[in-house]
XYZ file of C-alpha atoms in Angstrom:
741
model
C 24.284 -44.045 -86.992
C 26.684 -41.551 -85.534
C 27.781 -41.605 -81.857
C 29.646 -38.813 -80.070
C 30.986 -38.861 -76.501
C 29.487 -42.024 -74.937
C 31.548 -42.989 -71.808
C 29.306 -44.641 -69.178
C 28.447 -41.153 -67.992
C 26.646 -38.335 -69.697
C 29.175 -35.872 -71.006
C 28.281 -33.672 -73.998
C 25.518 -34.716 -76.443
C 24.599 -38.125 -77.917
C 22.982 -38.643 -81.338
C 21.628 -42.134 -82.091
C 19.768 -43.572 -85.069
C 17.512 -45.970 -83.209
C 16.012 -47.368 -86.446
C 19.436 -48.702 -87.544
C 19.527 -52.103 -85.822
C 23.218 -52.677 -86.383
C 24.145 -49.348 -84.852
C 21.949 -49.782 -81.746
C 23.696 -53.078 -80.862
C 26.747 -51.073 -79.888
C 24.931 -50.194 -76.639
C 23.794 -53.777 -75.999
C 27.324 -54.773 -75.077
C 27.150 -52.440 -72.069
C 26.117 -54.128 -68.803
C 24.762 -50.862 -67.436
C 21.101 -50.101 -68.325
C 20.723 -47.158 -70.709
C 17.499 -45.990 -72.346
C 15.797 -42.915 -73.790
C 12.632 -41.262 -72.520
C 10.446 -38.695 -74.279
C 8.817 -36.409 -71.730
C 6.361 -35.094 -74.334
C 4.784 -38.450 -75.223
C 5.567 -39.902 -71.748
C 7.070 -43.124 -73.102
C 10.419 -44.794 -73.498
C 11.489 -44.771 -77.157
C 14.523 -47.038 -76.933
C 16.573 -49.067 -74.447
C 19.575 -51.392 -74.532
C 19.445 -55.032 -73.560
C 20.424 -54.350 -69.935
C 17.523 -51.902 -69.588
C 14.991 -54.428 -70.892
C 16.426 -57.072 -68.589
C 16.247 -54.708 -65.604
C 12.492 -54.319 -65.953
C 11.858 -57.824 -67.370
C 9.940 -56.528 -70.417
C 9.912 -56.995 -74.152
C 10.627 -54.007 -76.365
C 6.961 -53.253 -77.139
C 5.960 -53.247 -73.489
C 9.051 -51.251 -72.615
C 8.078 -48.510 -75.107
C 4.408 -48.335 -74.068
C 2.956 -45.009 -72.930
C 3.219 -44.571 -69.176
C 0.152 -42.341 -68.742
C -2.134 -45.352 -68.197
C 0.038 -46.388 -65.262
C 0.056 -42.839 -63.896
C -3.760 -42.667 -63.850
C -3.865 -45.575 -61.392
C -1.735 -43.672 -58.877
C -3.013 -41.649 -55.934
C -3.564 -37.891 -56.457
C -0.455 -37.091 -54.432
C 1.676 -39.529 -56.437
C 0.259 -38.181 -59.694
C 1.209 -34.651 -58.668
C 4.763 -35.722 -57.829
C 5.087 -37.667 -61.096
C 3.891 -34.737 -63.218
C 6.210 -32.296 -61.429
C 9.213 -34.543 -62.043
C 8.191 -35.074 -65.673
C 8.121 -31.305 -66.181
C 11.594 -31.084 -64.684
C 12.872 -33.803 -67.039
C 11.285 -31.967 -69.964
C 13.304 -28.889 -68.997
C 16.498 -30.985 -69.265
C 15.800 -31.631 -72.925
C 16.179 -27.931 -73.715
C 19.232 -27.231 -71.547
C 22.613 -28.706 -70.713
C 22.091 -29.654 -67.051
C 22.015 -33.180 -65.616
C 19.720 -34.718 -62.994
C 20.795 -37.347 -60.475
C 17.996 -39.485 -59.024
C 17.631 -42.233 -56.441
C 14.645 -44.441 -57.333
C 13.124 -47.123 -55.118
C 9.343 -47.667 -54.946
C 8.029 -44.226 -55.899
C 6.873 -43.977 -59.569
C 9.317 -41.911 -61.675
C 8.914 -40.899 -65.346
C 10.883 -43.270 -67.564
C 11.225 -45.922 -64.857
C 8.992 -48.980 -64.931
C 8.042 -51.415 -62.209
C 10.622 -54.004 -61.260
C 9.241 -57.515 -61.440
C 12.161 -58.982 -59.579
C 14.126 -57.766 -56.593
C 11.619 -55.166 -55.477
C 14.012 -54.010 -52.768
C 16.534 -52.732 -55.321
C 17.472 -49.045 -55.186
C 18.577 -47.462 -58.477
C 20.832 -44.451 -58.771
C 20.632 -42.893 -62.224
C 21.796 -39.861 -64.188
C 19.466 -38.095 -66.631
C 20.719 -35.807 -69.382
C 20.024 -34.388 -72.825
C 20.310 -36.608 -75.936
C 19.507 -36.344 -79.669
C 17.899 -39.214 -81.571
C 17.181 -39.833 -85.281
C 13.701 -41.164 -85.942
C 12.797 -41.719 -89.597
C 15.624 -39.379 -90.521
C 14.362 -36.584 -88.274
C 16.383 -35.423 -85.303
C 14.566 -35.214 -81.978
C 15.758 -34.170 -78.488
C 14.917 -36.599 -75.663
C 16.190 -37.574 -72.203
C 18.953 -40.191 -71.917
C 18.730 -42.232 -68.670
C 21.787 -44.074 -67.441
C 21.707 -46.316 -64.301
C 24.974 -45.820 -62.448
C 24.416 -48.050 -59.389
C 22.084 -50.781 -58.100
C 21.965 -51.741 -54.403
C 19.747 -53.631 -51.957
C 17.890 -51.538 -49.424
C 18.923 -53.833 -46.556
C 22.591 -53.131 -47.187
C 23.223 -49.645 -45.841
C 26.354 -47.777 -46.712
C 27.433 -47.467 -43.074
C 26.567 -51.061 -42.202
C 30.210 -52.120 -41.757
C 30.784 -49.159 -39.479
C 27.756 -50.028 -37.325
C 28.923 -53.651 -37.055
C 32.368 -52.474 -35.978
C 30.909 -50.143 -33.351
C 28.636 -52.832 -31.954
C 31.349 -55.503 -31.843
C 33.862 -53.251 -30.098
C 31.410 -51.691 -27.627
C 32.555 -52.274 -24.001
C 28.959 -52.974 -22.909
C 27.527 -56.475 -23.259
C 24.908 -56.484 -26.039
C 22.637 -59.422 -26.885
C 19.821 -59.885 -29.388
C 17.122 -62.355 -28.280
C 13.948 -63.355 -30.105
C 10.462 -63.084 -28.598
C 10.936 -66.494 -26.913
C 14.179 -65.427 -25.266
C 16.477 -67.458 -27.561
C 19.837 -65.880 -28.393
C 20.146 -64.610 -31.975
C 23.498 -62.846 -31.823
C 25.787 -60.879 -29.521
C 28.746 -58.538 -29.778
C 32.348 -59.664 -29.232
C 32.555 -58.877 -25.528
C 29.232 -60.578 -24.812
C 30.293 -63.691 -26.763
C 33.557 -63.816 -24.806
C 31.549 -63.649 -21.607
C 29.404 -66.585 -22.770
C 32.404 -68.755 -23.617
C 34.061 -67.933 -20.306
C 31.002 -68.907 -18.264
C 29.090 -71.424 -20.360
C 31.809 -72.606 -22.785
C 29.228 -72.719 -25.568
C 26.457 -70.401 -26.733
C 24.318 -73.093 -28.387
C 20.863 -73.240 -26.841
C 21.643 -70.145 -24.807
C 18.615 -68.017 -23.826
C 17.841 -64.886 -21.827
C 16.472 -66.778 -18.825
C 19.737 -68.725 -18.531
C 21.643 -65.459 -18.698
C 19.596 -63.999 -15.834
C 20.365 -67.030 -13.648
C 24.147 -66.589 -13.926
C 24.356 -64.663 -10.669
C 22.491 -63.863 -7.494
C 19.333 -61.755 -7.717
C 18.663 -58.843 -5.410
C 16.003 -60.833 -3.605
C 12.967 -59.053 -4.989
C 12.376 -61.362 -7.970
C 13.617 -64.794 -9.011
C 15.373 -65.140 -12.432
C 12.309 -66.755 -14.052
C 10.077 -63.977 -12.659
C 12.448 -61.301 -13.946
C 12.428 -62.973 -17.363
C 8.618 -63.106 -17.541
C 8.312 -59.500 -16.397
C 10.830 -58.361 -19.031
C 9.118 -60.279 -21.844
C 5.732 -58.895 -20.803
C 7.042 -55.307 -20.682
C 8.587 -55.452 -24.163
C 6.293 -57.701 -26.188
C 2.911 -57.278 -24.462
C 2.924 -53.821 -22.898
C 5.054 -52.428 -25.733
C 7.356 -50.314 -23.551
C 9.912 -48.225 -25.384
C 12.591 -49.289 -22.918
C 12.532 -51.587 -19.892
C 15.183 -51.365 -17.154
C 15.856 -53.395 -14.024
C 18.902 -53.905 -11.737
C 20.347 -57.226 -10.629
C 22.899 -58.259 -8.028
C 25.550 -60.714 -9.286
C 28.673 -62.425 -8.158
C 31.822 -60.569 -9.134
C 34.180 -62.401 -11.526
C 37.232 -60.330 -10.634
C 36.659 -60.366 -6.872
C 35.436 -63.817 -5.738
C 33.086 -63.693 -2.801
C 31.879 -60.179 -3.602
C 28.879 -58.899 -5.471
C 28.440 -56.345 -8.212
C 25.379 -54.490 -9.457
C 24.376 -54.634 -13.124
C 21.643 -52.750 -14.948
C 19.770 -54.352 -17.835
C 18.277 -52.161 -20.546
C 15.915 -53.777 -23.047
C 14.880 -52.216 -26.362
C 12.343 -53.689 -28.816
C 13.720 -54.401 -32.321
C 12.898 -56.321 -35.503
C 15.289 -59.088 -36.521
C 16.582 -57.941 -39.973
C 16.987 -61.581 -41.084
C 13.722 -63.237 -40.031
C 11.637 -60.056 -39.792
C 10.335 -61.271 -36.436
C 10.127 -59.448 -33.144
C 13.313 -59.306 -31.103
C 14.769 -57.498 -28.109
C 18.183 -55.865 -27.697
C 19.543 -56.420 -24.184
C 22.385 -54.256 -22.904
C 24.195 -54.852 -19.628
C 26.246 -52.262 -17.772
C 28.038 -52.295 -14.426
C 26.465 -49.859 -11.914
C 28.341 -50.973 -8.817
C 29.908 -47.539 -8.362
C 26.511 -45.852 -8.684
C 25.033 -48.177 -6.062
C 28.007 -47.554 -3.783
C 27.380 -43.804 -4.025
C 23.700 -44.349 -3.277
C 24.573 -46.296 -0.134
C 27.035 -43.593 0.861
C 24.357 -40.918 0.463
C 21.866 -43.013 2.445
C 24.323 -43.413 5.322
C 25.080 -39.700 5.223
C 21.366 -38.894 5.190
C 20.737 -41.136 8.205
C 23.623 -39.459 10.022
C 22.260 -35.997 9.247
C 18.772 -37.001 10.396
C 20.232 -38.254 13.658
C 22.093 -34.964 14.116
C 18.903 -33.051 13.334
C 16.926 -35.044 15.890
C 19.641 -34.399 18.462
C 19.588 -30.671 17.673
C 15.794 -30.595 17.958
C 15.993 -32.415 21.258
C 18.499 -29.856 22.537
C 16.183 -27.087 21.372
C 13.332 -28.640 23.326
C 15.448 -28.483 26.473
C 15.718 -24.702 26.124
C 12.098 -23.897 25.417
C 11.112 -20.264 24.951
C 9.655 -18.443 27.922
C 6.289 -18.106 26.181
C 4.868 -21.049 24.204
C 2.560 -19.675 21.506
C 1.898 -23.028 19.812
C -1.782 -23.930 19.954
C -2.954 -27.507 20.624
C -3.830 -27.757 16.928
C -0.270 -26.723 16.022
C 1.200 -29.252 18.437
C -1.004 -32.016 17.010
C -0.001 -31.265 13.435
C 3.693 -31.207 14.341
C 3.379 -34.574 16.083
C 1.549 -36.115 13.107
C 4.112 -34.685 10.710
C 6.880 -36.234 12.787
C 5.142 -39.630 12.654
C 4.673 -39.395 8.866
C 8.409 -38.714 8.458
C 9.121 -42.002 10.221
C 10.494 -40.553 13.479
C 9.806 -42.086 16.852
C 7.370 -40.307 19.153
C 8.023 -40.666 22.852
C 5.411 -41.146 25.542
C 6.371 -37.771 27.052
C 5.458 -35.936 23.842
C 2.140 -37.757 23.580
C 1.271 -36.972 27.211
C 2.174 -33.292 26.789
C -0.103 -33.073 23.748
C -2.923 -34.828 25.617
C -2.631 -32.403 28.558
C -2.540 -29.405 26.184
C -5.767 -30.525 24.490
C -7.510 -31.162 27.814
C -6.416 -27.803 29.284
C -7.346 -25.802 26.193
C -10.644 -24.021 25.964
C -9.975 -23.330 22.284
C -7.739 -25.601 20.203
C -6.724 -22.560 18.123
C -5.511 -20.522 21.143
C -2.189 -20.989 22.989
C -2.575 -22.924 26.230
C -2.577 -20.695 29.347
C -1.433 -17.746 27.269
C -2.470 -15.130 29.872
C -0.765 -16.993 32.703
C 2.427 -17.370 30.678
C 2.564 -13.641 29.978
C 1.934 -12.663 33.577
C 4.413 -15.248 34.890
C 7.163 -13.709 32.769
C 6.088 -10.104 33.243
C 8.946 -9.350 35.629
C 11.690 -11.247 33.783
C 10.963 -11.274 30.070
C 8.401 -8.522 29.503
C 7.332 -5.374 31.285
C 4.163 -6.002 33.310
C 2.092 -3.397 31.466
C 3.358 -4.685 28.134
C 2.225 -8.174 29.199
C -1.219 -6.882 30.160
C -1.464 -5.000 26.885
C -0.623 -8.144 24.917
C -3.260 -10.085 26.848
C -5.827 -7.401 26.074
C -4.887 -7.350 22.387
C -4.423 -11.071 21.732
C -6.789 -12.773 24.167
C -10.538 -12.762 24.449
C -10.148 -12.864 28.252
C -9.736 -9.709 30.320
C -6.272 -9.394 31.883
C -6.105 -10.116 35.566
C -5.644 -6.998 37.715
C -2.113 -6.747 39.039
C -0.574 -4.566 41.685
C 0.914 -1.243 40.735
C 4.648 -1.163 40.221
C 6.472 -0.130 43.355
C 9.396 1.336 41.434
C 9.153 4.841 40.015
C 7.461 4.839 36.680
C 9.718 7.565 35.330
C 8.761 10.746 33.548
C 5.658 10.742 31.418
C 5.938 10.178 27.699
C 7.078 13.079 25.582
C 4.691 12.182 22.748
C 1.867 14.535 23.653
C -0.651 15.648 21.105
C 0.655 19.186 21.184
C 4.055 17.983 20.039
C 2.862 15.605 17.335
C 3.941 16.329 13.757
C 1.351 18.268 11.833
C -0.969 16.045 9.788
C -3.042 17.743 7.120
C -6.379 16.071 6.453
C -8.918 17.464 4.008
C -12.069 18.769 5.611
C -14.988 16.376 5.495
C -17.533 17.810 3.086
C -20.296 16.351 0.941
C -18.792 14.652 -2.103
C -19.816 16.758 -5.095
C -19.699 16.107 -8.793
C -17.004 18.741 -9.053
C -14.748 16.991 -6.521
C -15.284 13.688 -8.333
C -14.272 15.220 -11.664
C -11.248 16.778 -9.979
C -10.084 13.380 -8.657
C -10.482 11.705 -12.050
C -8.709 14.552 -13.799
C -5.756 14.645 -11.427
C -5.142 10.898 -11.815
C -4.980 11.370 -15.581
C -2.678 14.394 -15.514
C -0.730 14.287 -12.259
C 1.597 17.056 -11.092
C 5.285 16.231 -11.001
C 5.389 16.034 -7.193
C 2.545 13.536 -7.132
C 4.136 11.453 -9.900
C 7.406 11.432 -7.972
C 5.716 10.027 -4.876
C 3.598 7.480 -6.749
C 6.730 6.248 -8.515
C 7.793 4.828 -5.120
C 4.616 2.879 -4.269
C 6.259 -0.392 -5.387
C 9.196 0.049 -2.982
C 9.323 -1.804 0.311
C 9.894 1.446 2.219
C 7.447 4.306 1.785
C 6.416 7.578 3.449
C 2.614 7.809 3.559
C 2.811 11.271 5.113
C 4.537 12.551 1.975
C 1.715 11.039 -0.091
C -0.791 12.854 2.112
C 0.937 16.194 1.514
C 1.163 15.960 -2.296
C -2.483 14.806 -2.522
C -3.755 17.763 -0.485
C -5.119 15.538 2.246
C -6.672 12.996 -0.156
C -4.139 10.112 -0.006
C -6.598 7.199 0.105
C -8.909 8.127 -2.783
C -6.059 9.311 -4.994
C -3.911 6.175 -4.451
C -6.901 3.811 -4.717
C -8.135 5.300 -7.993
C -4.592 5.319 -9.426
C -4.075 1.608 -8.596
C -7.446 0.634 -10.052
C -6.511 2.397 -13.279
C -2.987 1.024 -13.340
C -4.135 -2.591 -13.252
C -7.201 -1.896 -15.433
C -9.515 -3.247 -12.733
C -12.211 -0.705 -13.553
C -12.114 -1.601 -17.249
C -12.193 -5.380 -16.700
C -15.488 -5.274 -14.803
C -16.963 -2.220 -16.525
C -16.951 -0.089 -13.384
C -18.504 3.358 -13.433
C -15.574 5.753 -12.975
C -17.802 8.508 -11.585
C -19.402 6.275 -8.963
C -16.070 4.588 -8.145
C -14.398 7.937 -7.451
C -17.431 9.064 -5.441
C -17.359 5.858 -3.367
C -13.621 6.155 -2.659
C -13.951 9.773 -1.554
C -16.980 8.937 0.604
C -15.042 6.118 2.313
C -12.081 8.446 2.789
C -14.277 11.079 4.407
C -15.642 8.350 6.678
C -12.236 8.013 8.372
C -12.366 10.297 11.458
C -9.538 12.631 12.453
C -8.013 10.068 14.784
C -4.293 10.455 15.471
C -3.591 6.971 14.088
C -6.651 5.255 12.599
C -7.263 7.821 9.892
C -7.231 8.066 6.094
C -3.420 8.270 5.959
C -3.190 4.969 7.837
C -5.700 3.424 5.402
C -3.624 4.651 2.442
C -0.462 3.256 4.051
C -2.113 -0.163 4.561
C -3.343 -0.154 0.959
C 0.158 0.662 -0.264
C 1.792 -1.985 1.975
C -0.619 -4.697 0.827
C -0.005 -3.661 -2.779
C 3.735 -4.288 -2.317
C 3.166 -7.657 -0.627
C 0.955 -8.741 -3.506
C 3.169 -7.378 -6.257
C 6.662 -8.037 -4.927
C 6.001 -10.519 -2.153
C 5.221 -13.312 -4.610
C 1.464 -13.620 -4.081
C 0.754 -13.047 -7.770
C 3.649 -15.229 -8.935
C 2.629 -18.126 -6.690
C -1.008 -17.965 -7.823
C -2.545 -16.621 -4.606
C -3.843 -13.434 -6.180
C -5.860 -13.404 -9.414
C -7.963 -10.468 -10.661
C -10.780 -11.114 -8.168
C -8.417 -11.524 -5.224
C -6.420 -8.438 -6.219
C -9.541 -6.263 -6.217
C -10.639 -7.867 -2.929
C -7.251 -7.055 -1.391
C -7.463 -3.432 -2.454
C -11.075 -3.073 -1.285
C -10.303 -4.733 2.086
C -7.447 -2.368 2.828
C -9.503 0.663 1.731
C -12.421 -0.057 4.094
C -10.652 -1.982 6.872
C -10.904 0.897 9.429
C -13.881 2.811 7.987
C -15.561 4.993 10.676
C -13.076 3.875 13.329
C -13.989 5.252 16.771
C -10.381 5.755 17.915
C -10.685 3.122 20.657
C -10.200 -0.647 20.715
C -12.851 -3.364 20.898
C -12.154 -3.976 24.574
C -13.221 -0.417 25.410
C -16.428 -0.733 23.360
C -17.338 -3.912 25.232
C -16.591 -2.399 28.633
C -18.793 0.658 28.047
C -21.532 -1.388 26.284
C -21.213 0.684 23.144
C -24.000 0.321 20.579
C -21.635 -1.548 18.246
C -20.675 -4.024 20.986
C -24.340 -4.645 21.742
C -25.210 -4.959 18.050
C -22.474 -7.498 17.322
C -22.596 -9.360 20.661
C -19.120 -8.210 21.762
C -17.516 -10.080 18.842
C -15.208 -7.888 16.789
C -17.650 -4.968 16.955
C -15.358 -2.490 15.212
C -14.389 -4.820 12.341
C -17.991 -5.866 11.803
C -18.983 -2.210 11.620
C -16.236 -1.404 9.077
C -17.654 -4.115 6.812
C -21.363 -3.504 7.335
C -21.145 0.267 6.896
C -18.974 -0.050 3.779
C -21.193 -2.609 2.066
C -24.291 -0.605 2.953
C -22.655 2.336 1.207
C -21.887 0.208 -1.863
C -25.514 -0.895 -2.072
C -26.717 2.670 -2.505
C -27.346 3.558 -6.136
C -25.132 6.642 -6.132
C -22.118 4.595 -4.945
C -22.796 1.303 -6.771
C -19.766 1.366 -9.073
C -20.218 -2.292 -10.176
C -23.776 -2.333 -11.564
C -22.964 -4.917 -14.254
C -21.051 -7.354 -12.028
C -22.630 -10.850 -11.856
C -23.991 -11.966 -8.499
C -21.454 -14.787 -8.283
C -18.602 -12.303 -8.642
C -20.090 -10.040 -5.976
C -20.465 -13.001 -3.613
C -16.839 -14.092 -4.109
C -15.520 -10.588 -3.478
C -17.765 -10.034 -0.447
C -16.780 -13.345 1.193
C -13.053 -12.707 0.800
C -13.299 -9.086 1.965
C -15.264 -10.132 5.079
C -12.691 -12.821 5.964
C -9.781 -10.424 5.480
C -11.193 -7.498 7.455
C -12.443 -9.660 10.356
C -8.949 -11.146 10.602
C -7.543 -7.684 11.418
C -9.048 -7.954 14.886
C -6.056 -8.509 17.162
C -7.993 -11.153 19.104
C -7.941 -13.304 15.952
C -4.144 -13.289 15.708
C -3.575 -16.664 17.357
C -6.397 -18.389 15.496
C -5.348 -16.930 12.155
C -1.696 -17.745 12.766
C -2.526 -21.307 13.748
C -4.688 -21.858 10.662
C -2.014 -20.286 8.492
C 0.643 -22.601 9.927
C -1.564 -25.648 9.446
C -2.786 -24.999 5.911
C 0.153 -23.159 4.349
C 3.462 -23.330 6.167
C 3.409 -27.095 6.729
C 2.792 -27.723 3.006
C 5.387 -25.195 1.867
C 8.139 -26.284 4.238
C 7.746 -29.979 3.438
C 9.749 -30.885 0.279
C 7.908 -32.632 -2.579
C 7.936 -36.420 -2.511
C 8.420 -36.884 -6.260
C 11.752 -37.775 -7.814
C 12.004 -34.261 -9.148
C 12.193 -33.037 -5.591
C 15.749 -34.351 -5.226
C 16.933 -31.590 -7.521
C 15.977 -29.020 -4.942
C 18.782 -30.243 -2.689
C 21.267 -28.530 -4.988
C 19.715 -25.071 -4.778
C 18.828 -22.591 -2.114
C 15.175 -22.610 -0.961
C 15.302 -18.828 -1.173
C 16.336 -18.779 -4.833
C 13.363 -17.126 -6.629
C 14.313 -18.632 -9.974
C 13.947 -22.128 -8.562
C 11.186 -21.568 -6.006
C 8.699 -20.291 -8.593
C 8.950 -23.604 -10.451
C 8.013 -25.684 -7.368
C 4.409 -26.793 -7.591
C 4.212 -27.576 -3.826
C 4.503 -23.846 -3.056
C 1.284 -23.010 -4.863
C -2.174 -22.920 -3.199
C -4.191 -26.111 -3.085
C -7.620 -24.500 -2.671
C -9.467 -21.225 -2.098
C -9.302 -21.597 1.698
C -5.525 -21.624 1.586
C -5.547 -18.534 -0.631
C -7.851 -16.808 1.867
C -5.547 -17.574 4.828
C -2.516 -16.197 2.994
C -4.347 -13.007 2.041
C -5.639 -12.583 5.608
C -2.091 -12.768 6.928
C -0.954 -10.389 4.174
C -3.523 -7.768 5.288
C -2.506 -8.216 8.938
C 1.122 -7.596 7.920
C 0.099 -4.584 5.850
C -1.866 -3.223 8.840
C 1.530 -2.875 10.535
C 3.295 -1.937 7.312
C 5.035 1.079 8.828
C 7.336 -1.380 10.626
C 9.227 -1.604 7.325
C 9.162 2.153 6.751
C 12.232 4.350 7.297
C 13.027 4.763 10.999
C 11.861 8.375 11.098
C 8.525 7.513 9.478
C 7.959 4.526 11.774
C 8.743 6.678 14.832
C 6.100 9.158 13.739
C 3.504 6.385 13.391
C 4.321 5.135 16.899
C 3.848 8.659 18.255
C 0.427 8.919 16.605
C -0.607 5.491 17.918
C 0.577 6.362 21.407
C -1.449 9.585 21.370
C -4.562 7.663 20.283
C -4.041 5.206 23.128
C -3.626 8.072 25.573
C -6.914 9.551 24.369
C -8.631 6.250 25.098
C -7.046 6.303 28.557
C -8.423 9.794 29.069
C -11.923 8.562 28.174
C -11.537 5.588 30.522
C -10.629 7.982 33.363
C -13.621 10.156 32.526
C -15.881 7.100 32.707
C -14.236 5.978 35.956
C -12.881 2.830 34.358
C -9.559 1.144 34.971
C -7.095 2.624 32.503
C -5.960 0.049 29.975
C -2.279 -0.947 29.985
C 0.056 1.494 28.160
C -2.784 4.027 27.807
C -2.210 6.172 30.885
C -0.916 9.584 29.849
C 0.820 9.970 33.220
C 3.047 6.971 32.494
C 5.160 5.772 29.627
C 3.029 4.595 26.739
C 3.650 2.058 24.011
C 7.044 3.623 23.369
C 8.589 1.350 25.975
C 7.013 -1.691 24.285
C 9.222 -0.996 21.257
C 12.404 -1.820 23.174
C 13.653 -5.220 22.089
């Protein structure tokens, strides 16, 4: 036998004559297991005495083929074993070494351990040469370099040191509450209080101080044991009030945290209990509570002072007052008898719970101090279903007549109303696909808060409504989503546009401006982000604004009722103009030549029709108070009230106007379809007055057009020998003076 370079580690090559018994005993003196494995035959061909002792086998069993054992493994284990065997086979042809950590997984060359099954072996595998019957053969030499128990981790001493020196009390109790062990600080605490830890249990530990009054020590113990060992909670926490050791006569707050564990000695269930002092945290909580109570008291005082200086006109409806009172009760505030009596009187005096109490009388009472008398009468006519009471003419000079006569109005180009032809339809579709630069420049500003609809009218050659509508439908792919017929859609839009008369104000330019204003409210006002406007609602919004003044007569509903117009008779004096806008538009859509949604399901049509009807009817000025009251009740109360969950406390650290934080608040999103409808109704009402946000020059022009339309109604009232409506007499100042303030 010849041996070269054997040093308890594989360096260089080893050549052994395993058939020479005297030579092989040289390796038996080594206490470290060494053996040889042939990856081709899958068997050990030789091993020293330490190797045989490691596996508890005789030489014949040690050298048996390992394939029979491999066949009994699972397919996954077989695949791993074969892959590792191929890797070992590659070692026999090279000069590399392989370091392995072997525990329970089958490894080529390693046999099952009969004793100490928790032993982990670390071994080095390398190339070796062996003489068998005088022939040299290359095999794998396996050398075990380390044996260790799995329970003894390398960082165990470090973990013990950390635990023992941790400033927090840490105890380990079994599932009956008996103490198993504790860290140094906890043991010192036991000796200081109980002098001895023998027989010490968790229930005794809980009874060392005073409880917070909610649970007795035995109840806290049972609850903790149930949470950990029965309910299987990952962590159980509870606070406790105790006597202070450092400050006799005072209390301190402690927090217990309990974590389920397995006792590494007995392998039984256990619980790790950690105690930490939270007195400072509790002190801060009390400080915040006192501060909160002080702020609430200041708020109540401020609200009381505000009630002393009530506004001249109270627009709160009885329903609004009731909701505010209930909300105050739910917040835990006291409600005085005076408030309850005022609410009772408001309900009894109200004819409609959704209308302000004595609204007409309030306006007329303040007509000489707060508002101009004619402005008051005009508001009554617009906002109330009751006719304004006739008042005496002003004794003071009324001043010069308004300068906004029709002859001095800015020129407004409107395309002549002609039958919609196939050629005009093709022209509209073509121009939206290949727009001139001027038109593109104007449309690039439709997402801005301020906009000039008159400029849009000029660049579209008097076709602002159809051109803007078709462009928006294409931009948001509404036509493609519901397979609309482009030809019929364009024809319908142009027909609706031609249905807007040449009124000074209620014309196609106004309809285009309302469409554009509602588009901005939806897109940039947060209605899409908050979830109020999906695809169906977006189309309904656009359609509502397009048809909302279709075939407008240039007069208000009050005039139609007074002259018994056919529309007032048809709709029983209830929103005759708005009902006509809807009925005439839907009748047009039902005609085959204008039915641009032939493939839309009936359910979709019904949803769109319902929302459009609600939105357009809400544009009647008489509905303002009712709509506002419903909006306040269903939307504003929910939005303004902070969420009651624990996550709501985070909102105290950020501004309610911060978009990045507001969009994440679930309480700002709609709760049902009715709430969505109210928000969209209010959005259309705002868009109907969208020129209020336009540049000053543009808004002034709109007011001039509206004033001229009112004057024309006044002229018709004079011709019919009717009392001229407030602010509509051409011989006096018109609505211009209502803009002051």
